[in-house]
Coordinates of C-alpha atoms and ligand atoms in Angstrom, one line a residue:
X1274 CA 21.6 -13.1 14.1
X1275 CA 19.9 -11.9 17.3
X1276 CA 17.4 -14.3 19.1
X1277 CA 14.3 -11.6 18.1
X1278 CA 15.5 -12.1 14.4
X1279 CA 15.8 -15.9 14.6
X1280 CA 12.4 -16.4 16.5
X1281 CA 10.4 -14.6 13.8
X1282 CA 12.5 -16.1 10.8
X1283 CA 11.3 -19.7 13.3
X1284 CA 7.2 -18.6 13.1
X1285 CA 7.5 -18.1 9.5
X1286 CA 9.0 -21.6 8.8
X1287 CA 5.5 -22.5 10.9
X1288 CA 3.4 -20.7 8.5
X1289 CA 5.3 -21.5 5.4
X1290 CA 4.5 -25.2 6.3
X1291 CA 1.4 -24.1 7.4
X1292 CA 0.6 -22.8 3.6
X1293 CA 2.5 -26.0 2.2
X1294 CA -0.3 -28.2 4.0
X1295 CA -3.5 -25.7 3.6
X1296 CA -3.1 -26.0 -0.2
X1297 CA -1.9 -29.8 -0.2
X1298 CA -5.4 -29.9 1.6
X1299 CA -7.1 -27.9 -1.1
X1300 CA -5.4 -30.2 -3.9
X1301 CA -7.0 -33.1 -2.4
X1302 CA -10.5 -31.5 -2.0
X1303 CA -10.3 -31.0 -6.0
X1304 CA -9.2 -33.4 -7.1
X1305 CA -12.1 -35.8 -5.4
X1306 CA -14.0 -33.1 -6.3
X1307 CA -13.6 -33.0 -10.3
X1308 CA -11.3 -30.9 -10.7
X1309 CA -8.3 -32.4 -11.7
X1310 CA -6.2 -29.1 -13.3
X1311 CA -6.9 -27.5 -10.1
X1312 CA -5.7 -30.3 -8.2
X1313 CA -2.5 -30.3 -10.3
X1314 CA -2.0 -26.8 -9.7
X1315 CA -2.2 -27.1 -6.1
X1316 CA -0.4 -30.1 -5.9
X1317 CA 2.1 -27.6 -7.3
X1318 CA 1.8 -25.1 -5.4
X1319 CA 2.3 -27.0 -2.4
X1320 CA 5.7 -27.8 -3.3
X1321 CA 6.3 -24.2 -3.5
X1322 CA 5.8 -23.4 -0.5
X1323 CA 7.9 -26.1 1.4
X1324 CA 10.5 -24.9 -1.4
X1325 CA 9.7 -21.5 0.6
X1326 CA 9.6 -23.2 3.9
X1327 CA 13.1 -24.5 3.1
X1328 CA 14.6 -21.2 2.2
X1329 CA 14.2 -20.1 5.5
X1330 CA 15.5 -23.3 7.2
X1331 CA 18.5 -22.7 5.7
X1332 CA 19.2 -19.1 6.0
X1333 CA 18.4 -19.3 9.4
X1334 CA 21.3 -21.9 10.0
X1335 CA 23.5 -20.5 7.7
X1336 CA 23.1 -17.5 9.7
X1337 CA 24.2 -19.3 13.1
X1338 CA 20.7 -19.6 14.3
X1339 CA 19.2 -22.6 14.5
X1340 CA 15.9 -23.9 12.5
X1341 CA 13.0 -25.1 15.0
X1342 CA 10.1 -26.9 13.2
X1343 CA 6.6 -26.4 15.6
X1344 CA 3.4 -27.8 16.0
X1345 CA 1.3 -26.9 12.9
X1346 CA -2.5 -26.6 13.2
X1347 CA -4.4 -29.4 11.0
X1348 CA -5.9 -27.3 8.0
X1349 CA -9.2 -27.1 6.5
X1350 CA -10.6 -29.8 4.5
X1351 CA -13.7 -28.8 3.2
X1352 CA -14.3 -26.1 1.0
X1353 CA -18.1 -24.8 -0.9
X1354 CA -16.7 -24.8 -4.1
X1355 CA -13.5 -24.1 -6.2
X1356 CA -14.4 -20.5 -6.0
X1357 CA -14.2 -20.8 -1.9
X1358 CA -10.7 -22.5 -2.6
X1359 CA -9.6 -19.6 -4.3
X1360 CA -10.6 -17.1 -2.3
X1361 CA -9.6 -18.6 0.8
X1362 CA -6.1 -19.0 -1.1
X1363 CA -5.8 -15.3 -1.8
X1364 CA -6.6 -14.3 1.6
X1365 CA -4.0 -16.4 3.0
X1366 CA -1.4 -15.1 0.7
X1367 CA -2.3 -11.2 1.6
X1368 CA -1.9 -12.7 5.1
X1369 CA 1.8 -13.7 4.5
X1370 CA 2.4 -10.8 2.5
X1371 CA 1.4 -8.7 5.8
X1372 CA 3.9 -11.6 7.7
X1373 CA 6.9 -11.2 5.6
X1374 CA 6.3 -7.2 5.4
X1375 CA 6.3 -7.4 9.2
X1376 CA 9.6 -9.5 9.3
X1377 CA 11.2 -7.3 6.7
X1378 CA 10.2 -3.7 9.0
X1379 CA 11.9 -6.0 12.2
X1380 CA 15.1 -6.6 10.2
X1381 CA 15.6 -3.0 9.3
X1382 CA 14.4 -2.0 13.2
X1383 CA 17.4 -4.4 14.2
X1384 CA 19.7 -2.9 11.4
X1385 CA 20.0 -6.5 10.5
X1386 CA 20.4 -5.7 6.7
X1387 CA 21.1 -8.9 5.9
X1388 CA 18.3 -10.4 6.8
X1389 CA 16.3 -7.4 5.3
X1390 CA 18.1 -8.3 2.2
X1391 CA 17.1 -12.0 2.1
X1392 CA 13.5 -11.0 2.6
X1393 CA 13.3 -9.1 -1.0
X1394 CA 13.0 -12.4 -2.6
X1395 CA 10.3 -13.7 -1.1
X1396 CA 8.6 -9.5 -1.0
X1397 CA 9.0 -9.8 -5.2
X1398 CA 7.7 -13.9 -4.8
X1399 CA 4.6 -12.5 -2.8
X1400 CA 3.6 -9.4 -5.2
X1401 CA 3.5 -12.3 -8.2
X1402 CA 1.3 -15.0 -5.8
X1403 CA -1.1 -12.4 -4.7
X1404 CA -1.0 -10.9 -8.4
X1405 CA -1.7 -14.8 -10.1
X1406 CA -4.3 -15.7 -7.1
X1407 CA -6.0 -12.9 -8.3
X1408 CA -6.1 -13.4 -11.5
X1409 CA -7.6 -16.8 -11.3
X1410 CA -10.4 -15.7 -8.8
X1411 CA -11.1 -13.0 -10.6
X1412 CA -11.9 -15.6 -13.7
X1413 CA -14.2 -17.9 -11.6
X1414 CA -16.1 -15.1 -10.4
X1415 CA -16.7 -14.3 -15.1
X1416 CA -17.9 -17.5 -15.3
X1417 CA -19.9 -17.7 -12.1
X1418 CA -21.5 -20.9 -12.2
X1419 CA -21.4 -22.0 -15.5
X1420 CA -20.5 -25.4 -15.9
X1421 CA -18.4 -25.3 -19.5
X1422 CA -16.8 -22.0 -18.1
X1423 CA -15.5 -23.9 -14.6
X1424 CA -14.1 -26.9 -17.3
X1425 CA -11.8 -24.4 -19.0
X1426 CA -10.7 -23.0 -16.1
X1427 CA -9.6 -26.1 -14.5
X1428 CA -7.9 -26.9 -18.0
X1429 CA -6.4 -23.4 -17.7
X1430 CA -4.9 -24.6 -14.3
X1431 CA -3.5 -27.7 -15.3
X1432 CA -1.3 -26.1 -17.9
X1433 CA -0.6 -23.2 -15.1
X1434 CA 0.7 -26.1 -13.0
X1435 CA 2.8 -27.8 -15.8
X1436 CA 4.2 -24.3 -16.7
X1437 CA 5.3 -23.5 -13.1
X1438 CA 6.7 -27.0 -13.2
X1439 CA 9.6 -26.2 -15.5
X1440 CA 10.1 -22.9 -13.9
X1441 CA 10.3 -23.6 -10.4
X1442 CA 14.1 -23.1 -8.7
Ligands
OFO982 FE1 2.4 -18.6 -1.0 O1 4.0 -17.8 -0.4 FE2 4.8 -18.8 0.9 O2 3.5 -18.8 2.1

């Protein structure tokens, strides 16, 4: 692969890690915070992404490049409420849908098709997290403050995260 290839495939291991952390940050928040399916969830959800983090490493050595791990800002820690968690989590995933579109329009600019190929996974994988990101915000915001509503939602969660636990590759 050519050295422009390889150094954006090499910022989006940063950001993939990046992600793996924000959220393993999030999981902690809520789960001192009460909310123990959420936590659960995001506990998940951070393995996801170093599973996504990982997908890269290897394609990118696999390809003859070589994988370069960099320094990786300290994420957030505290967060208004599980609704702020949420939303901040949506945002950053249209952010890395924007990143992997980006990467996706440079692969086909450098006719590297294979890349561009390797890419559709994780275009299909960011259509379903922006999709179930917004699903769940758009159920805190129903239920707004109410108390009873926020339980069964973090209920909801914890089977979310048990269900992505037998599906994950
Ligand atoms: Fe959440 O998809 Fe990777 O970053």
């Amino acid at each position: 692969m050519n050295s422009k290839i390889e150094a954006a495939l090499n910022e989006q291991i940063k950001k993939e890690e990046f992600s793996s952390r924000l959220y393993l940050s999030m999981a902690i928040w809520a789960e001192i915070n009460g909310f123990p399916g959420a936590a659960n969830f995001l506990y998940k959800h951070t393995e996801e992404e170093r599973m996504h983090q990982m997908k890269f490493v290897h394609y990118v050595n696999e390809r003859g490049g070589r994988a370069a791990l960099m320094d990786v800002e300290k994420p957030q820690d505290k967060f208004d409420s599980l609704k702020d968690v949420f939303k901040q989590i949506f945002d950053h995933e249209v952010y890395i849908t924007g990143s992997i579109n980006e990467l996706f329009g440079l692969a086909n600019d450098e006719k590297d098709y294979t890349t561009a190929n390797f890419l559709q996974w994780f275009i299909t994988e960011q259509l379903e997290e922006e999709n179930l990101m917004r699903t769940i915000l758009d159920k805190i915001n129903l239920v707004g403050s109410d108390k009873a509503g926020m339980f069964h939602i973090d209920k909801e969660l914890d089977i979310l995260a048990a269900s992505q636990g037998s599906s994950q590759q």
